[in-house]
């Protein structure tokens, strides 16, 4: 790859004129790639073959264990399993719930994280530091505990209902509803988004904001025209990570959500283990992959943009 | 001069207006984030609880002896600790050389490798585990330690590559060259200069990996249960079969390593090492 005349590569070129393209780097970098190819890439290819009814080879075992397996009678496969899953109204309801929860949680998380980040950047002070510290706490707590804590907090005899009951008000029960799933997803996703967005915002020089203020720019103008564009890559990474994390989540909806309809992560696990219908489960996995690939494209693009900006790639 | 005072007055006015608002936001955030934890934590010491009361009917330590005396729960604790330690070790052996390579070498396929690592993060977890489990049936890895270990290591690859890579890249080359000029061998330079300077980043990666493994629930549940139960997967059955207070005690036990390790590494994580690690440097 040719070294573009950017800041980073120039510095590197000056520091070590003989930065070589040596095979050593390639071999050092190989082990994690092999691991990923073997246990991510390969299973995905195999599972795709299974989902279209190709049940030979390594898929033979799972096809013989599973119930209700659609087998293809030709070499190019059959869409029968996809047709079955996509015409199952319960799974379709799960799908729409998954998309809805993901969108709502992501918007809420980014909104909160941006609020905290902007508060810290523009106002500063003790309250702002306290808030950003507070938002990191969920990172310290395993997701299983967080989910269980949220269920007990919003349950029929939980804190929220108890407090309202002191004033004789009957508050709604949120545990085991989609509201609790969104609350749980926001709770668990908040730290990463806050870390990403605050560090992105803090990297913007204060002089820039001062200059804009002197030129008469108001709060909104500074945020929209300076801060958000300059922290765009970290914000986009926060968005994609949050959305992908929520769309493939299992623990939060399993603990806090209703039996049905619930998110696809839960139905996937049910179909795989409890119902012993692995093919349908794999089809759902690919539906989730398709949703995520749209989000992932944004992530990869954002990362390469940031890497290019720094002259690293 | 007048402009400055005017601006100061203006921002002071805005502060006065927004202080109650930000105060309210703060209180809501405290309740939203800490409330559930406190509510659950109290339960670990509660005798019983009557609904509209804001406190328990009495206090007891009984539930702690229930948990500490339970054999299956004890085994889950052991499994979790051993698996997490093993995961960090395996992951470090596989990923740290790669992290160094990404930070210091140009090589054929670098860009493809980077995309490959991104792609790992871009797959929704449960979907990925379902496809892996299908393969594990054929390889006889379902309900085995090796199968669960592979899933745990996969969950740490990104931490163990990205964060140390950023740390290695941040070591000034001039220092390494100075050591070389003073006659140190390449290996000596690495172990006396590069590695110690990158160590905080590597430690953060190790802590994050340990916790990722310790907290990993969905993959271990799908692939390990019911034969290999870790603490998080034990929680799935615990909340159904035991009284609420037992789950609360178990939760506190499960949270101790996370809180302790993250408090130790807190400065580096909040200081940007983690966020840095998620962008290629």
GROMACS .gro file of N, CA and C in nm, chain A residues 137-201:
model
  195
  137UNK      N    1  -2.083   0.341   3.518
  137UNK     CA    2  -2.103   0.233   3.616
  137UNK      C    3  -2.155   0.102   3.555
  138UNK      N    4  -2.252   0.106   3.464
  138UNK     CA    5  -2.302  -0.022   3.409
  138UNK      C    6  -2.193  -0.109   3.347
  139UNK      N    7  -2.081  -0.048   3.307
  139UNK     CA    8  -1.970  -0.124   3.253
  139UNK      C    9  -1.914  -0.220   3.358
  140UNK      N   10  -1.928  -0.184   3.484
  140UNK     CA   11  -1.873  -0.262   3.594
  140UNK      C   12  -1.963  -0.380   3.630
  141UNK      N   13  -2.083  -0.381   3.579
  141UNK     CA   14  -2.183  -0.477   3.626
  141UNK      C   15  -2.213  -0.580   3.516
  142UNK      N   16  -2.197  -0.708   3.546
  142UNK     CA   17  -2.231  -0.810   3.447
  142UNK      C   18  -2.376  -0.797   3.400
  143UNK      N   19  -2.397  -0.826   3.271
  143UNK     CA   20  -2.528  -0.803   3.211
  143UNK      C   21  -2.637  -0.884   3.280
  144UNK      N   22  -2.604  -1.006   3.321
  144UNK     CA   23  -2.706  -1.089   3.388
  144UNK      C   24  -2.759  -1.021   3.513
  145UNK      N   25  -2.666  -0.963   3.591
  145UNK     CA   26  -2.708  -0.897   3.714
  145UNK      C   27  -2.790  -0.774   3.683
  146UNK      N   28  -2.740  -0.696   3.586
  146UNK     CA   29  -2.811  -0.575   3.549
  146UNK      C   30  -2.954  -0.608   3.509
  147UNK      N   31  -2.971  -0.712   3.426
  147UNK     CA   32  -3.104  -0.748   3.380
  147UNK      C   33  -3.193  -0.785   3.498
  148UNK      N   34  -3.138  -0.866   3.589
  148UNK     CA   35  -3.217  -0.911   3.702
  148UNK      C   36  -3.251  -0.794   3.794
  149UNK      N   37  -3.154  -0.704   3.813
  149UNK     CA   38  -3.178  -0.586   3.897
  149UNK      C   39  -3.289  -0.501   3.836
  150UNK      N   40  -3.288  -0.486   3.705
  150UNK     CA   41  -3.389  -0.403   3.640
  150UNK      C   42  -3.527  -0.466   3.652
  151UNK      N   43  -3.533  -0.598   3.642
  151UNK     CA   44  -3.662  -0.665   3.658
  151UNK      C   45  -3.718  -0.640   3.798
  152UNK      N   46  -3.633  -0.656   3.901
  152UNK     CA   47  -3.685  -0.638   4.036
  152UNK      C   48  -3.721  -0.492   4.063
  153UNK      N   49  -3.650  -0.401   3.999
  153UNK     CA   50  -3.674  -0.258   4.021
  153UNK      C   51  -3.809  -0.215   3.965
  154UNK      N   52  -3.844  -0.266   3.847
  154UNK     CA   53  -3.966  -0.222   3.778
  154UNK      C   54  -4.078  -0.325   3.788
  155UNK      N   55  -4.063  -0.425   3.878
  155UNK     CA   56  -4.162  -0.532   3.882
  155UNK      C   57  -4.285  -0.487   3.963
  156UNK      N   58  -4.381  -0.579   3.974
  156UNK     CA   59  -4.506  -0.549   4.044
  156UNK      C   60  -4.484  -0.503   4.187
  157UNK      N   61  -4.383  -0.562   4.255
  157UNK     CA   62  -4.353  -0.517   4.392
  157UNK      C   63  -4.220  -0.445   4.396
  158UNK      N   64  -4.183  -0.383   4.283
  158UNK     CA   65  -4.054  -0.317   4.272
  158UNK      C   66  -4.055  -0.176   4.328
  159UNK      N   67  -3.939  -0.111   4.316
  159UNK     CA   68  -3.919   0.023   4.373
  159UNK      C   69  -4.017   0.125   4.315
  160UNK      N   70  -4.027   0.127   4.181
  160UNK     CA   71  -4.107   0.230   4.117
  160UNK      C   72  -4.252   0.222   4.165
  161UNK      N   73  -4.305   0.101   4.168
  161UNK     CA   74  -4.445   0.084   4.212
  161UNK      C   75  -4.458   0.114   4.361
  162UNK      N   76  -4.358   0.077   4.440
  162UNK     CA   77  -4.364   0.103   4.583
  162UNK      C   78  -4.367   0.253   4.612
  163UNK      N   79  -4.281   0.328   4.541
  163UNK     CA   80  -4.276   0.473   4.563
  163UNK      C   81  -4.410   0.536   4.528
  164UNK      N   82  -4.464   0.497   4.412
  164UNK     CA   83  -4.592   0.555   4.371
  164UNK      C   84  -4.702   0.515   4.468
  165UNK      N   85  -4.692   0.391   4.522
  165UNK     CA   86  -4.795   0.343   4.614
  165UNK      C   87  -4.796   0.426   4.742
  166UNK      N   88  -4.681   0.484   4.781
  166UNK     CA   89  -4.678   0.571   4.899
  166UNK      C   90  -4.774   0.688   4.884
  167UNK      N   91  -4.794   0.731   4.759
  167UNK     CA   92  -4.884   0.843   4.732
  167UNK      C   93  -5.020   0.795   4.680
  168UNK      N   94  -5.042   0.665   4.693
  168UNK     CA   95  -5.170   0.610   4.652
  168UNK      C   96  -5.190   0.605   4.502
  169UNK      N   97  -5.078   0.608   4.427
  169UNK     CA   98  -5.090   0.603   4.281
  169UNK      C   99  -5.051   0.464   4.233
  170UNK      N  100  -5.131   0.410   4.142
  170UNK     CA  101  -5.102   0.277   4.086
  170UNK      C  102  -5.013   0.295   3.964
  171UNK      N  103  -4.883   0.265   3.976
  171UNK     CA  104  -4.791   0.281   3.863
  171UNK      C  105  -4.793   0.153   3.780
  172UNK      N  106  -4.761   0.167   3.650
  172UNK     CA  107  -4.763   0.048   3.563
  172UNK      C  108  -4.652  -0.051   3.599
  173UNK      N  109  -4.675  -0.179   3.572
  173UNK     CA  110  -4.572  -0.282   3.590
  173UNK      C  111  -4.494  -0.290   3.459
  174UNK      N  112  -4.365  -0.257   3.464
  174UNK     CA  113  -4.286  -0.259   3.341
  174UNK      C  114  -4.205  -0.387   3.324
  175UNK      N  115  -4.183  -0.460   3.434
  175UNK     CA  116  -4.106  -0.584   3.422
  175UNK      C  117  -4.179  -0.680   3.329
  176UNK      N  118  -4.103  -0.755   3.253
  176UNK     CA  119  -4.156  -0.852   3.157
  176UNK      C  120  -4.242  -0.786   3.049
  177UNK      N  121  -4.210  -0.661   3.015
  177UNK     CA  122  -4.271  -0.597   2.897
  177UNK      C  123  -4.156  -0.543   2.812
  178UNK      N  124  -4.189  -0.496   2.693
  178UNK     CA  125  -4.085  -0.443   2.605
  178UNK      C  126  -4.026  -0.314   2.663
  179UNK      N  127  -4.101  -0.244   2.748
  179UNK     CA  128  -4.047  -0.123   2.811
  179UNK      C  129  -3.922  -0.159   2.892
  180UNK      N  130  -3.931  -0.269   2.968
  180UNK     CA  131  -3.817  -0.311   3.048
  180UNK      C  132  -3.700  -0.353   2.959
  181UNK      N  133  -3.731  -0.411   2.843
  181UNK     CA  134  -3.623  -0.451   2.751
  181UNK      C  135  -3.549  -0.327   2.702
  182UNK      N  136  -3.626  -0.223   2.666
  182UNK     CA  137  -3.561  -0.099   2.620
  182UNK      C  138  -3.480  -0.038   2.735
  183UNK      N  139  -3.539  -0.034   2.855
  183UNK     CA  140  -3.466   0.021   2.970
  183UNK      C  141  -3.337  -0.057   2.993
  184UNK      N  142  -3.345  -0.190   2.990
  184UNK     CA  143  -3.227  -0.273   3.010
  184UNK      C  144  -3.123  -0.252   2.902
  185UNK      N  145  -3.168  -0.241   2.776
  185UNK     CA  146  -3.073  -0.221   2.666
  185UNK      C  147  -3.004  -0.087   2.679
  186UNK      N  148  -3.079   0.016   2.716
  186UNK     CA  149  -3.019   0.149   2.733
  186UNK      C  150  -2.919   0.143   2.849
  187UNK      N  151  -2.960   0.081   2.958
  187UNK     CA  152  -2.875   0.074   3.078
  187UNK      C  153  -2.741   0.008   3.046
  188UNK      N  154  -2.745  -0.104   2.973
  188UNK     CA  155  -2.622  -0.178   2.948
  188UNK      C  156  -2.538  -0.115   2.836
  189UNK      N  157  -2.602  -0.042   2.744
  189UNK     CA  158  -2.526   0.013   2.630
  189UNK      C  159  -2.468   0.150   2.660
  190UNK      N  160  -2.518   0.215   2.765
  190UNK     CA  161  -2.480   0.354   2.789
  190UNK      C  162  -2.328   0.377   2.807
  191UNK      N  163  -2.256   0.296   2.888
  191UNK     CA  164  -2.116   0.327   2.915
  191UNK      C  165  -2.030   0.337   2.789
  192UNK      N  166  -2.046   0.240   2.699
  192UNK     CA  167  -1.961   0.243   2.581
  192UNK      C  168  -1.987   0.369   2.499
  193UNK      N  169  -2.115   0.402   2.479
  193UNK     CA  170  -2.148   0.521   2.400
  193UNK      C  171  -2.095   0.646   2.468
  194UNK      N  172  -2.107   0.653   2.600
  194UNK     CA  173  -2.058   0.772   2.671
  194UNK      C  174  -1.906   0.783   2.660
  195UNK      N  175  -1.834   0.670   2.678
  195UNK     CA  176  -1.687   0.673   2.665
  195UNK      C  177  -1.646   0.719   2.527
  196UNK      N  178  -1.710   0.661   2.426
  196UNK     CA  179  -1.676   0.692   2.287
  196UNK      C  180  -1.702   0.839   2.256
  197UNK      N  181  -1.822   0.885   2.291
  197UNK     CA  182  -1.863   1.019   2.251
  197UNK      C  183  -1.792   1.126   2.334
  198UNK      N  184  -1.777   1.104   2.466
  198UNK     CA  185  -1.706   1.206   2.544
  198UNK      C  186  -1.560   1.217   2.500
  199UNK      N  187  -1.495   1.102   2.472
  199UNK     CA  188  -1.355   1.114   2.431
  199UNK      C  189  -1.345   1.181   2.295
  200UNK      N  190  -1.443   1.157   2.209
  200UNK     CA  191  -1.444   1.226   2.079
  200UNK      C  192  -1.464   1.376   2.095
  201UNK      N  193  -1.555   1.414   2.182
  201UNK     CA  194  -1.583   1.557   2.202
  201UNK      C  195  -1.468   1.627   2.273
   0.00000   0.00000   0.00000
